[in-house]
PDB file of C-alpha atoms in Angstrom:
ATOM      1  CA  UNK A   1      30.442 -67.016 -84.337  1.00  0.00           C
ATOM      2  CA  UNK A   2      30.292 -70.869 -83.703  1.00  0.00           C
ATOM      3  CA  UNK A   3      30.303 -72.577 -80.526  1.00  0.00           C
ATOM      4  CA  UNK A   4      30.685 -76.182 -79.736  1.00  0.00           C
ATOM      5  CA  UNK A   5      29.376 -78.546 -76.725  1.00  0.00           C
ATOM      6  CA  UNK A   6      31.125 -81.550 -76.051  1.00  0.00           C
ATOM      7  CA  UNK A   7      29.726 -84.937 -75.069  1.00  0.00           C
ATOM      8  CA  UNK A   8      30.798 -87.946 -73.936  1.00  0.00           C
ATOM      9  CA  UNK A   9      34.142 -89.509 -72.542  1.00  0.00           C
ATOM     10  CA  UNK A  10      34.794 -91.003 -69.461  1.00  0.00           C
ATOM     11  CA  UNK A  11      36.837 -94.470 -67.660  1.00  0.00           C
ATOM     12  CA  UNK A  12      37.114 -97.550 -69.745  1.00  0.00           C
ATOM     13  CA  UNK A  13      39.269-100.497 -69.593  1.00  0.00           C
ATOM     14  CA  UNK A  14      41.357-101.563 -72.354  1.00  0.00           C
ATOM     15  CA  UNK A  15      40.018-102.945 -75.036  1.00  0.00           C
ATOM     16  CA  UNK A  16      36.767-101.115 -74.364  1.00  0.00           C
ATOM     17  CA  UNK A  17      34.909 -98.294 -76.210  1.00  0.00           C
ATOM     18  CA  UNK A  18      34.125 -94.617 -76.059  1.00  0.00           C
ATOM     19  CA  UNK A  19      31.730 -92.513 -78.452  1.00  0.00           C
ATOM     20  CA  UNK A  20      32.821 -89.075 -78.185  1.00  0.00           C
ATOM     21  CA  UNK A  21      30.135 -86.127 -79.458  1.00  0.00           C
ATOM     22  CA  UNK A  22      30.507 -82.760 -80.572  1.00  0.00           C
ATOM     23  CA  UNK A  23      27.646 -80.125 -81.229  1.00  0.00           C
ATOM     24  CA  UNK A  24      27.662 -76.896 -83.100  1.00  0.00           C
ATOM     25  CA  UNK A  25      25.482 -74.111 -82.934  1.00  0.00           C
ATOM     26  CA  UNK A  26      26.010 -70.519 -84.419  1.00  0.00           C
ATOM     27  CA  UNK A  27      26.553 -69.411 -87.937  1.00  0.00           C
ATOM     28  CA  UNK A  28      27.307 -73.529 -88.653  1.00  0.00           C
ATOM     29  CA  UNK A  29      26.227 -72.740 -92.209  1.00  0.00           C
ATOM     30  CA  UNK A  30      30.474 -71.401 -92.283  1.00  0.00           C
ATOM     31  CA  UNK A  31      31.701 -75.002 -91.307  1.00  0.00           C
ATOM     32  CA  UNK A  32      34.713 -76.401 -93.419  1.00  0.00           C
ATOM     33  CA  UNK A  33      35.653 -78.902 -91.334  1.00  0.00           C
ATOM     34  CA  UNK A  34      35.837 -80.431 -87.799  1.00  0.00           C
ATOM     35  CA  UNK A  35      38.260 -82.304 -85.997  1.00  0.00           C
ATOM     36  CA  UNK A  36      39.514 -84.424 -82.584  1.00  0.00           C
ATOM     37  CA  UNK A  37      42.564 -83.740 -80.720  1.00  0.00           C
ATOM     38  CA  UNK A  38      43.654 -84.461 -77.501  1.00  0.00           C
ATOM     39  CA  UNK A  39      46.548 -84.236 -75.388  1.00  0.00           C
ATOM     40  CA  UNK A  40      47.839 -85.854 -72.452  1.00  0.00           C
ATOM     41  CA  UNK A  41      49.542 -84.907 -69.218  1.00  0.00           C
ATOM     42  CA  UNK A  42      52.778 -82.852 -69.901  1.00  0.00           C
ATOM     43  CA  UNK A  43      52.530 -83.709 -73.721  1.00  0.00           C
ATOM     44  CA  UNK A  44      52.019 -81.237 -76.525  1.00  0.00           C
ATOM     45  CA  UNK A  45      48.238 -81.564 -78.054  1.00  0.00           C
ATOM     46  CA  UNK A  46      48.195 -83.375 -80.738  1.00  0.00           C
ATOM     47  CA  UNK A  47      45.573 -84.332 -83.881  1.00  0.00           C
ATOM     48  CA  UNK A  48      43.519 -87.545 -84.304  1.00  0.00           C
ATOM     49  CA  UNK A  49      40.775 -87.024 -86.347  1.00  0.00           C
ATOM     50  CA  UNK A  50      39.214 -84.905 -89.128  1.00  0.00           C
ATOM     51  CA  UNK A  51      36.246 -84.861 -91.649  1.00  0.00           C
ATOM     52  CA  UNK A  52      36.067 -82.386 -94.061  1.00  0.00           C
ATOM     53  CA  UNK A  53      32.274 -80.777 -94.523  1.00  0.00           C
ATOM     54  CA  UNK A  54      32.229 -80.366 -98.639  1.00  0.00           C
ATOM     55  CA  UNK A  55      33.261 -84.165 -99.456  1.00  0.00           C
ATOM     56  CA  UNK A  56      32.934 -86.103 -96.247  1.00  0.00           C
ATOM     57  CA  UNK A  57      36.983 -87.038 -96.542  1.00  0.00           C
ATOM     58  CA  UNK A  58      38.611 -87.889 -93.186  1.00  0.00           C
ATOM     59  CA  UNK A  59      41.896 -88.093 -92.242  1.00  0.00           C
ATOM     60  CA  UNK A  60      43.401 -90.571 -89.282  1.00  0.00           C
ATOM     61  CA  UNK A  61      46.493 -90.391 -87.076  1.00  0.00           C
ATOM     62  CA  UNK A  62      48.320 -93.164 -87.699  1.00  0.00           C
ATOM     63  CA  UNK A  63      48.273 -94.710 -84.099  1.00  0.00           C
ATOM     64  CA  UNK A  64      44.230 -95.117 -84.420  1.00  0.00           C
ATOM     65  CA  UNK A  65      43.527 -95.973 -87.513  1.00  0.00           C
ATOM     66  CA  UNK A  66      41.483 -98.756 -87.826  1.00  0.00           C
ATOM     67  CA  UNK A  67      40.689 -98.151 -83.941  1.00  0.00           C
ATOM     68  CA  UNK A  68      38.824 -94.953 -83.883  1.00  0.00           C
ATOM     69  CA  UNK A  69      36.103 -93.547 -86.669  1.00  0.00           C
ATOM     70  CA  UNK A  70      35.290 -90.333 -87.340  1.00  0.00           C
ATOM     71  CA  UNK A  71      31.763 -89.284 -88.458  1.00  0.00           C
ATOM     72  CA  UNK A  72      29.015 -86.331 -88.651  1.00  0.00           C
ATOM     73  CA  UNK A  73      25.531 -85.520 -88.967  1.00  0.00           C
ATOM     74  CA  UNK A  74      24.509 -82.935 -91.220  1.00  0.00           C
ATOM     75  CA  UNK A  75      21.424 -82.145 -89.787  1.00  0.00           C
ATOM     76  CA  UNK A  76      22.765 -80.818 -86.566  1.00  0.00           C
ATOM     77  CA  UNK A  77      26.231 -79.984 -87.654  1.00  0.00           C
ATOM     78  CA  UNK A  78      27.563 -82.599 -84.986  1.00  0.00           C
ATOM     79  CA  UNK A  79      30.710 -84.722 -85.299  1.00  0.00           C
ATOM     80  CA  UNK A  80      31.699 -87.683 -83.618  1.00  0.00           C
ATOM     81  CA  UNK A  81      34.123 -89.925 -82.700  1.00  0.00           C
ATOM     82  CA  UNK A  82      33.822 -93.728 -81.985  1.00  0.00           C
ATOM     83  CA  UNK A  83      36.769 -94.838 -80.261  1.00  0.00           C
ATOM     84  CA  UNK A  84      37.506 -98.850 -80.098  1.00  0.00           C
ATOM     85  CA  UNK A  85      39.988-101.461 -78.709  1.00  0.00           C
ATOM     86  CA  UNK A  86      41.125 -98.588 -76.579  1.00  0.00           C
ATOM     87  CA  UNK A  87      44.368 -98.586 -75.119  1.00  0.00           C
ATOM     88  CA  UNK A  88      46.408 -97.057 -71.487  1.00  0.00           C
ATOM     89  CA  UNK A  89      48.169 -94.428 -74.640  1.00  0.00           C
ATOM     90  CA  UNK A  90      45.156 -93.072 -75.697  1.00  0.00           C
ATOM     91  CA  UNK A  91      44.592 -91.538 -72.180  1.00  0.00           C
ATOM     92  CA  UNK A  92      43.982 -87.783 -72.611  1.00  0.00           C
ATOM     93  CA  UNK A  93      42.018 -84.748 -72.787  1.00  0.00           C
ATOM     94  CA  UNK A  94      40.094 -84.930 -76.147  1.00  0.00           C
ATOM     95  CA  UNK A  95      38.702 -81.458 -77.497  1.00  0.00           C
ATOM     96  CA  UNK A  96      36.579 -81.279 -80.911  1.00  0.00           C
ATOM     97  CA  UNK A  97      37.621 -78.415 -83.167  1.00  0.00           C
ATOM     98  CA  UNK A  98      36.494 -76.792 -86.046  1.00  0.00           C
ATOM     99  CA  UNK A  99      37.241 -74.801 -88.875  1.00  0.00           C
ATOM    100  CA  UNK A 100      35.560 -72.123 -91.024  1.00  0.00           C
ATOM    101  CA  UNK A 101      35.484 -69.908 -94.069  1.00  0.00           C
ATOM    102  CA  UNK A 102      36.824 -67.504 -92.056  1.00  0.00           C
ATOM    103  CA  UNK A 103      40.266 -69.294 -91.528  1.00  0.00           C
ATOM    104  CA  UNK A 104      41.892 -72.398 -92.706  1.00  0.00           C
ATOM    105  CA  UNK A 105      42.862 -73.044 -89.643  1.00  0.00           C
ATOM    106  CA  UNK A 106      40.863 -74.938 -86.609  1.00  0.00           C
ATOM    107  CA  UNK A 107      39.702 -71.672 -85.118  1.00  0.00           C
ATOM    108  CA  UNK A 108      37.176 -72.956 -83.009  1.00  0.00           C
ATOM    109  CA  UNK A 109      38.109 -75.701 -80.222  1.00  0.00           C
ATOM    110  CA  UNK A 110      35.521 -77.220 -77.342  1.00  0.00           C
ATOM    111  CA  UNK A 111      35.588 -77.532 -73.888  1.00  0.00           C
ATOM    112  CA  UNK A 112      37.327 -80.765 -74.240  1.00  0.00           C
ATOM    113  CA  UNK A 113      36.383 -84.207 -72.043  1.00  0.00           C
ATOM    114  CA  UNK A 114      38.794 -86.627 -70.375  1.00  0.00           C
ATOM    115  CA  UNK A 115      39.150 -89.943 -71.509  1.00  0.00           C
ATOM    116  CA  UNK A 116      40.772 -92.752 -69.616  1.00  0.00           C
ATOM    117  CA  UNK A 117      42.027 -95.956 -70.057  1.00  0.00           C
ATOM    118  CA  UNK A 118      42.629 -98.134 -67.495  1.00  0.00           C
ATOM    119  CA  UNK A 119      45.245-101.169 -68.091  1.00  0.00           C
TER     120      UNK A 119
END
């Protein structure tokens, strides 16, 4: 089993930053891959973020690319997300999620933390 602990998050105005954290603990030595999502009053949840575990590749949503940076630290099996020139649209509830060898799928999903962006 693998659990994660979110960190971070909170009100910014645009144009300001955010570093969001995620921690894993449990069997972590399973990880494939972690990811950000988030989703936003009566919207559908949707992906930002991902960084694969083996070769370090990420993958962007198009509306943050160049904006927001996904990272990790392979000492604590943590993942990260630095989120920049922020913007009233990226308002949302942002949950860190992960994937095993169990799965291919994100199986394992956070508590999630709100970020807001105030115009």
């Amino acid at each position: 089993q693998v659990y994660l602990v979110q960190s971070g998050g909170g009100l910014v105005q645009a144009g300001g930053s955010l570093r969001l954290s995620c921690a894993a603990s449990g069997r972590t030595n399973s990880i494939t891959g972690m990811g950000w999502f988030r989703q936003a009053p009566g919207k559908e949840r949707e992906f930002i973020a991902s960084i694969n575990w083996d070769d370090f590749s990420t993958s962007y949503r198009d509306s943050v690319k160049g904006r927001f940076t996904i990272t990790r630290d392979v000492a604590w099996s943590s993942v990260y997300l630095q989120m920049n020139s922020l913007k009233p649209e990226d308002t949302a509830i942002y949950y860190c999620a992960l994937r095993s060898s169990r799965i291919p799928e994100y199986d394992y999903w956070g508590q999630g933390t709100q970020v807001t962006v105030s115009s």
